Amino acid sequence: MATVLAFDVYGTLIDTHGVVTELEERLGKGGRAELAAEFSRRWRDKQLEYSFRRGLMGAYVPFDQCTRESLDFTDRALQTQLSDVDKDHLMAVYARLPAFPEAAAALQRLAATGMRCVAFSNGTHDAVSGLLGQAGLLARFESVISVDEVKRFKPDPAVYAHLRHRLDVAPGDTWLISSNPFDVIGARHAGLHAAWVRRSLDAPFDPWGVEPDLTVTDLDALAERLG
């Protein structure tokens, strides 16, 4: 049976900090533009926190609602006073974030080896398909698998089981590829293999005693190791 490579999307294939330039424009001049990087980081952190909290509460909503609610929170926390028009614009930008520059070629190399490549995300099927399509990556994948199909969020074990059942693949033949340590640990806990894409050398891994099977700096390095 062919090995499955299940790629996380946000932060692994798609650069979630690609919104910084738009934030700089929306935050304006007068000493506020320097908030853009901090705003982007806190928006992303809160987005994940909201998905975790909703998962624990059993109060699932689509991931884009978590994204909008975390945008509203970050605006309040940093007192940036974004208008509704600004927020709508930033949400639209989030739907067309750029891919990391090496992603397309690395995916092509991996697919050429006969491994099955799928996108596996907290985002809804339509949102992820649209995002990957505009980034030029959608055709690289056999399918897009969303947690929305089971109304849970990563790292709930149910979503990794759903991934395997959808593809009819054994845990030992399934690799999760992610830049998010929580996702890597979740996959390993569920019996899958996992590769951590450590895009920043400053990024720490959670000290839980659960390690990735493989750590790489980017998707080119992944293709070198697995290809």
Short mmCIF file of C-alpha atoms in Angstrom, two decimals:
data_model
loop_
_atom_site.label_atom_id
_atom_site.label_comp_id
_atom_site.label_asym_id
_atom_site.label_seq_id
_atom_site.Cartn_x
_atom_site.Cartn_y
_atom_site.Cartn_z
CA MET A 1 0.00 0.00 0.00
CA ALA A 2 1.31 3.46 -0.91
CA THR A 3 2.40 5.74 1.90
CA VAL A 4 0.10 8.69 2.58
CA LEU A 5 1.56 12.13 3.31
CA ALA A 6 -1.13 14.28 4.97
CA PHE A 7 -0.09 17.93 4.88
CA ASP A 8 -1.32 20.47 7.34
CA VAL A 9 -2.17 23.67 5.46
CA TYR A 10 -2.00 26.81 7.62
CA GLY A 11 1.61 27.46 8.59
CA THR A 12 2.95 24.39 6.78
CA LEU A 13 2.04 24.94 3.13
CA ILE A 14 0.58 28.44 3.46
CA ASP A 15 2.35 31.34 5.17
CA THR A 16 -0.13 32.67 7.72
CA HIS A 17 2.08 35.69 8.32
CA GLY A 18 1.60 36.73 4.70
CA VAL A 19 -1.07 39.08 6.05
CA VAL A 20 1.54 41.37 7.67
CA THR A 21 1.83 43.70 4.67
CA GLU A 22 -1.93 44.24 4.64
CA LEU A 23 -1.89 44.82 8.38
CA GLU A 24 0.78 47.47 7.98
CA GLU A 25 -1.47 49.33 5.55
CA ARG A 26 -4.58 48.96 7.71
CA LEU A 27 -2.84 49.98 10.92
CA GLY A 28 -1.62 53.13 9.24
CA LYS A 29 1.10 55.57 10.02
CA GLY A 30 1.90 57.51 13.17
CA GLY A 31 3.82 54.82 15.04
CA ARG A 32 1.24 52.04 14.65
CA ALA A 33 2.62 50.15 11.65
CA GLU A 34 5.18 48.37 13.83
CA LEU A 35 2.26 46.52 15.45
CA ALA A 36 1.68 44.50 12.29
CA ALA A 37 3.97 41.56 13.10
CA GLU A 38 2.71 41.41 16.68
CA PHE A 39 -0.89 41.60 15.49
CA SER A 40 -0.32 38.75 13.04
CA ARG A 41 1.31 36.55 15.69
CA ARG A 42 -1.41 37.16 18.27
CA TRP A 43 -4.18 36.67 15.72
CA ARG A 44 -2.76 33.26 14.78
CA ASP A 45 -2.19 32.23 18.40
CA LYS A 46 -5.74 33.21 19.37
CA GLN A 47 -7.19 31.45 16.32
CA LEU A 48 -5.64 28.18 17.50
CA GLU A 49 -6.62 28.80 21.12
CA TYR A 50 -10.24 29.32 20.11
CA SER A 51 -10.28 26.06 18.14
CA PHE A 52 -8.81 24.20 21.14
CA ARG A 53 -11.33 25.72 23.54
CA ARG A 54 -14.28 25.01 21.28
CA GLY A 55 -13.06 21.46 20.82
CA LEU A 56 -12.92 20.91 24.59
CA MET A 57 -16.35 22.48 25.04
CA GLY A 58 -17.92 20.42 22.25
CA ALA A 59 -18.97 23.72 20.70
CA TYR A 60 -17.69 23.28 17.14
CA VAL A 61 -17.94 26.10 14.61
CA PRO A 62 -16.21 26.34 11.22
CA PHE A 63 -12.58 27.39 11.45
CA ASP A 64 -13.20 30.67 9.64
CA GLN A 65 -15.47 31.72 12.53
CA CYS A 66 -12.58 31.07 14.93
CA THR A 67 -10.42 33.18 12.63
CA ARG A 68 -12.88 36.10 12.65
CA GLU A 69 -13.46 35.93 16.41
CA SER A 70 -9.71 35.91 17.04
CA LEU A 71 -9.33 38.90 14.71
CA ASP A 72 -11.95 40.78 16.75
CA PHE A 73 -10.19 39.83 19.99
CA THR A 74 -6.74 40.90 18.76
CA ASP A 75 -8.13 44.23 17.60
CA ARG A 76 -9.56 44.81 21.08
CA ALA A 77 -6.44 43.57 22.88
CA LEU A 78 -4.08 45.81 20.89
CA GLN A 79 -6.60 48.67 20.71
CA THR A 80 -6.04 49.06 16.98
CA GLN A 81 -9.63 50.19 16.31
CA LEU A 82 -10.02 48.44 12.97
CA SER A 83 -13.29 49.12 11.20
CA ASP A 84 -15.63 46.37 10.03
CA VAL A 85 -14.48 47.15 6.49
CA ASP A 86 -10.88 46.64 7.58
CA LYS A 87 -11.74 43.33 9.21
CA ASP A 88 -13.69 42.11 6.19
CA HIS A 89 -10.72 43.01 4.01
CA LEU A 90 -8.28 41.14 6.27
CA MET A 91 -10.50 38.06 6.26
CA ALA A 92 -10.51 38.19 2.45
CA VAL A 93 -6.71 38.45 2.50
CA TYR A 94 -6.56 35.42 4.79
CA ALA A 95 -8.38 33.46 2.11
CA ARG A 96 -5.62 34.18 -0.41
CA LEU A 97 -2.48 33.90 1.67
CA PRO A 98 0.68 32.89 -0.22
CA ALA A 99 2.24 29.46 -0.28
CA PHE A 100 5.75 29.04 1.03
CA PRO A 101 8.08 29.40 -1.97
CA GLU A 102 9.36 25.81 -2.02
CA ALA A 103 5.96 24.15 -1.54
CA ALA A 104 4.92 23.45 -5.15
CA ALA A 105 8.20 21.92 -6.30
CA ALA A 106 8.59 19.84 -3.14
CA LEU A 107 5.08 18.44 -3.47
CA GLN A 108 5.74 17.54 -7.09
CA ARG A 109 8.92 15.67 -6.11
CA LEU A 110 7.13 13.74 -3.39
CA ALA A 111 4.18 12.80 -5.59
CA ALA A 112 6.60 11.56 -8.27
CA THR A 113 7.83 8.90 -5.83
CA GLY A 114 4.37 7.32 -5.77
CA MET A 115 3.38 8.56 -2.33
CA ARG A 116 -0.20 9.82 -1.93
CA CYS A 117 -0.32 13.50 -1.00
CA VAL A 118 -3.44 14.93 0.65
CA ALA A 119 -4.24 18.23 2.36
CA PHE A 120 -5.51 17.78 5.92
CA SER A 121 -6.75 20.87 7.71
CA ASN A 122 -8.82 22.47 10.44
CA GLY A 123 -10.26 24.66 7.68
CA THR A 124 -13.44 23.71 5.84
CA HIS A 125 -13.17 21.88 2.53
CA ASP A 126 -14.29 24.91 0.52
CA ALA A 127 -11.99 27.33 2.35
CA VAL A 128 -8.95 25.07 2.02
CA SER A 129 -9.65 24.18 -1.60
CA GLY A 130 -10.00 27.87 -2.47
CA LEU A 131 -6.84 28.79 -0.57
CA LEU A 132 -4.75 26.05 -2.18
CA GLY A 133 -6.24 26.79 -5.58
CA GLN A 134 -5.27 30.46 -5.58
CA ALA A 135 -1.81 29.50 -4.27
CA GLY A 136 -1.30 27.09 -7.17
CA LEU A 137 -1.12 23.97 -4.97
CA LEU A 138 -4.53 22.31 -5.24
CA ALA A 139 -3.62 20.12 -8.22
CA ARG A 140 -0.73 18.63 -6.21
CA PHE A 141 -3.15 16.78 -3.92
CA GLU A 142 -5.20 13.65 -4.34
CA SER A 143 -7.85 15.12 -2.03
CA VAL A 144 -8.62 17.71 0.63
CA ILE A 145 -9.72 16.30 3.97
CA SER A 146 -11.27 18.67 6.50
CA VAL A 147 -12.00 18.23 10.20
CA ASP A 148 -15.36 19.83 9.38
CA GLU A 149 -16.46 16.38 8.22
CA VAL A 150 -16.40 15.16 11.84
CA LYS A 151 -17.00 18.51 13.57
CA ARG A 152 -13.85 18.25 15.69
CA PHE A 153 -10.52 20.10 15.65
CA LYS A 154 -6.96 18.88 15.70
CA PRO A 155 -5.46 17.42 17.85
CA ASP A 156 -8.59 15.40 18.74
CA PRO A 157 -7.78 11.71 18.00
CA ALA A 158 -11.06 11.47 16.08
CA VAL A 159 -9.74 13.66 13.27
CA TYR A 160 -6.67 11.49 12.68
CA ALA A 161 -8.87 8.38 12.71
CA HIS A 162 -11.13 10.10 10.18
CA LEU A 163 -8.13 10.80 7.95
CA ARG A 164 -7.17 7.12 7.93
CA HIS A 165 -10.71 5.89 7.39
CA ARG A 166 -11.29 8.28 4.50
CA LEU A 167 -8.15 7.02 2.78
CA ASP A 168 -8.40 3.39 3.92
CA VAL A 169 -4.82 3.42 5.14
CA ALA A 170 -3.09 1.90 8.17
CA PRO A 171 -1.49 4.15 10.83
CA GLY A 172 1.97 2.87 9.96
CA ASP A 173 1.51 3.95 6.34
CA THR A 174 0.33 7.46 7.25
CA TRP A 175 2.54 10.51 7.80
CA LEU A 176 1.31 13.83 9.15
CA ILE A 177 3.41 16.75 7.89
CA SER A 178 3.02 19.90 9.98
CA SER A 179 4.82 22.97 11.27
CA ASN A 180 2.59 22.91 14.38
CA PRO A 181 3.95 20.87 17.31
CA PHE A 182 0.45 20.28 18.70
CA ASP A 183 -0.51 18.64 15.40
CA VAL A 184 2.62 16.50 15.32
CA ILE A 185 2.05 15.31 18.89
CA GLY A 186 -1.61 14.66 18.14
CA ALA A 187 -0.73 12.51 15.15
CA ARG A 188 1.93 10.57 17.04
CA HIS A 189 -0.52 10.00 19.90
CA ALA A 190 -2.98 8.59 17.36
CA GLY A 191 -0.36 6.13 16.08
CA LEU A 192 0.66 7.95 12.91
CA HIS A 193 4.13 8.90 11.79
CA ALA A 194 4.80 12.64 11.85
CA ALA A 195 7.30 15.09 10.42
CA TRP A 196 7.79 18.50 12.02
CA VAL A 197 8.55 21.33 9.60
CA ARG A 198 10.57 23.59 11.87
CA ARG A 199 10.56 26.76 9.80
CA SER A 200 12.25 28.83 12.50
CA LEU A 201 15.35 27.62 14.30
CA ASP A 202 14.05 29.47 17.36
CA ALA A 203 10.86 27.41 17.43
CA PRO A 204 10.72 25.06 20.45
CA PHE A 205 8.98 21.69 20.53
CA ASP A 206 6.68 20.82 23.42
CA PRO A 207 8.55 18.82 26.10
CA TRP A 208 5.93 16.07 26.41
CA GLY A 209 8.25 13.14 25.71
CA VAL A 210 6.60 12.64 22.30
CA GLU A 211 8.97 13.43 19.46
CA PRO A 212 8.47 13.72 15.70
CA ASP A 213 9.77 10.86 13.58
CA LEU A 214 11.49 13.45 11.43
CA THR A 215 12.37 17.15 11.76
CA VAL A 216 13.12 19.28 8.69
CA THR A 217 13.59 22.98 8.06
CA ASP A 218 11.27 23.19 5.04
CA LEU A 219 9.46 21.10 2.45
CA ASP A 220 12.53 20.82 0.22
CA ALA A 221 14.32 19.11 3.09
CA LEU A 222 11.28 16.85 3.56
CA ALA A 223 11.42 15.81 -0.09
CA GLU A 224 15.13 15.04 0.28
CA ARG A 225 14.50 12.80 3.30
CA LEU A 226 11.34 11.02 2.17
CA GLY A 227 11.85 11.11 -1.59
#
